[in-house]
């Protein structure tokens, strides 16, 4: 009996896979637990439409991430940090502060977890910071650290 899996199952396969299962296993385990449905022509068509929709949504997310990356690459974010005598800074600039500065200066919402610092920003100057917007898209954001 052919079955379309509705969810990932460890020994059977991934969601959307079409597997061959024995009649008893399908009727007594897979179908009652809603792990899969029988591969009828209607269900096969639904699966095809679902995969096409998922591909379209993934492409839209990728395009949006690329557009945001192009926008971020042109921006320069200024972060102010306190300094003591001799130009030494107190602490360092965190990803949380960079995300807040991006929101304030550019009106863009970026998750602090997506910002990847090469090293701690403890000195004044300009730094290139990577922002991972999508699995395939990484933008370079220029962060300028100045004295408050």
XYZ file of C-alpha atoms in Angstrom:
148
model
C 0.000 0.000 0.000
C 1.354 3.436 -0.924
C 1.323 6.052 1.852
C 2.059 9.808 1.806
C 3.745 10.836 5.055
C 2.239 13.843 6.835
C 5.144 14.261 9.267
C 8.737 13.170 9.714
C 8.932 9.634 11.057
C 12.269 8.224 12.144
C 12.167 4.822 10.429
C 9.800 5.652 7.569
C 10.920 8.922 6.014
C 10.374 12.662 5.855
C 7.167 14.673 5.471
C 5.835 14.505 1.910
C 7.635 11.248 1.021
C 5.673 8.471 -0.658
C 6.481 5.123 0.911
C 5.410 1.537 0.405
C 4.031 -0.084 3.581
C 2.300 -3.367 4.248
C -1.511 -3.307 4.529
C -1.570 -4.209 8.228
C 1.121 -1.695 9.230
C -0.626 1.051 7.307
C -4.116 0.320 8.649
C -3.091 -0.379 12.254
C -0.291 2.141 12.830
C 0.250 4.803 10.163
C -3.359 5.782 9.391
C -4.792 5.771 12.968
C -1.884 7.848 14.323
C -2.261 10.309 11.430
C 1.373 9.834 10.416
C 0.300 9.449 6.801
C -2.592 9.149 4.384
C -3.289 6.721 1.583
C -1.779 7.771 -1.755
C -4.996 8.297 -3.727
C -4.966 10.491 -6.854
C -6.627 13.324 -4.898
C -4.028 13.121 -2.090
C -1.205 12.957 -4.655
C -2.522 16.138 -6.309
C -2.800 17.856 -2.909
C 0.805 16.893 -2.159
C 1.967 18.296 -5.494
C 0.136 21.589 -4.860
C 1.534 21.789 -1.307
C 5.101 21.277 -2.548
C 4.630 23.961 -5.219
C 3.280 26.376 -2.590
C 6.178 25.624 -0.233
C 8.674 26.262 -3.035
C 6.981 29.577 -3.868
C 7.029 30.717 -0.216
C 10.707 29.726 0.135
C 11.582 31.707 -3.009
C 9.713 34.775 -1.711
C 11.601 34.586 1.595
C 14.909 34.305 -0.272
C 14.072 37.323 -2.464
C 13.049 39.378 0.590
C 16.308 38.456 2.353
C 18.352 39.451 -0.711
C 16.555 42.812 -0.909
C 17.149 43.443 2.798
C 20.824 42.480 2.393
C 21.249 44.954 -0.469
C 19.624 47.641 1.681
C 21.802 46.857 4.712
C 25.047 46.895 2.726
C 24.509 50.572 1.877
C 23.869 51.609 5.498
C 26.315 52.641 8.194
C 25.218 52.251 11.794
C 26.689 54.484 14.499
C 26.919 53.029 18.009
C 27.976 55.237 20.906
C 29.974 53.807 23.795
C 31.318 55.431 26.946
C 35.035 56.062 27.175
C 37.324 56.777 30.076
C 40.650 58.567 30.288
C 43.013 58.044 27.396
C 40.255 56.934 25.015
C 39.779 53.520 26.635
C 36.277 52.115 26.363
C 34.109 50.736 29.128
C 33.032 47.270 27.990
C 32.238 46.372 24.414
C 29.436 46.714 21.870
C 27.034 43.761 21.934
C 24.743 42.388 19.235
C 21.775 43.660 21.256
C 23.089 47.240 21.027
C 23.728 46.871 17.284
C 20.191 45.518 16.715
C 18.721 48.430 18.700
C 20.802 50.936 16.697
C 19.644 49.409 13.386
C 16.023 49.677 14.510
C 16.485 53.280 15.657
C 18.516 54.556 12.690
C 17.118 52.512 9.770
C 13.677 51.379 10.998
C 14.624 47.764 10.223
C 13.931 44.881 12.580
C 16.921 42.524 12.870
C 17.164 39.710 15.393
C 20.263 40.032 17.583
C 20.957 36.306 17.152
C 21.484 36.799 13.418
C 24.294 39.318 13.937
C 27.711 37.642 13.905
C 30.555 39.620 15.462
C 34.076 38.677 14.291
C 35.477 39.694 17.700
C 34.332 41.894 20.557
C 34.054 45.534 19.456
C 36.115 47.140 22.224
C 37.768 49.986 20.308
C 36.571 52.998 18.365
C 36.430 52.779 14.577
C 34.530 51.082 11.758
C 33.841 47.352 11.693
C 32.330 44.977 9.144
C 29.688 42.826 10.845
C 27.989 39.851 9.180
C 24.207 39.560 9.439
C 22.815 36.121 8.533
C 19.393 36.949 7.077
C 18.697 33.598 5.409
C 20.409 30.244 5.012
C 21.814 31.433 1.671
C 22.056 35.193 2.337
C 24.598 36.974 4.543
C 24.854 40.767 4.503
C 27.795 42.923 5.589
C 26.778 45.792 7.856
C 29.186 48.635 8.630
C 29.181 49.553 12.322
C 30.985 52.689 13.428
C 31.813 52.824 17.129
C 32.157 56.397 18.454
C 32.613 58.008 21.855
C 29.415 58.992 23.679
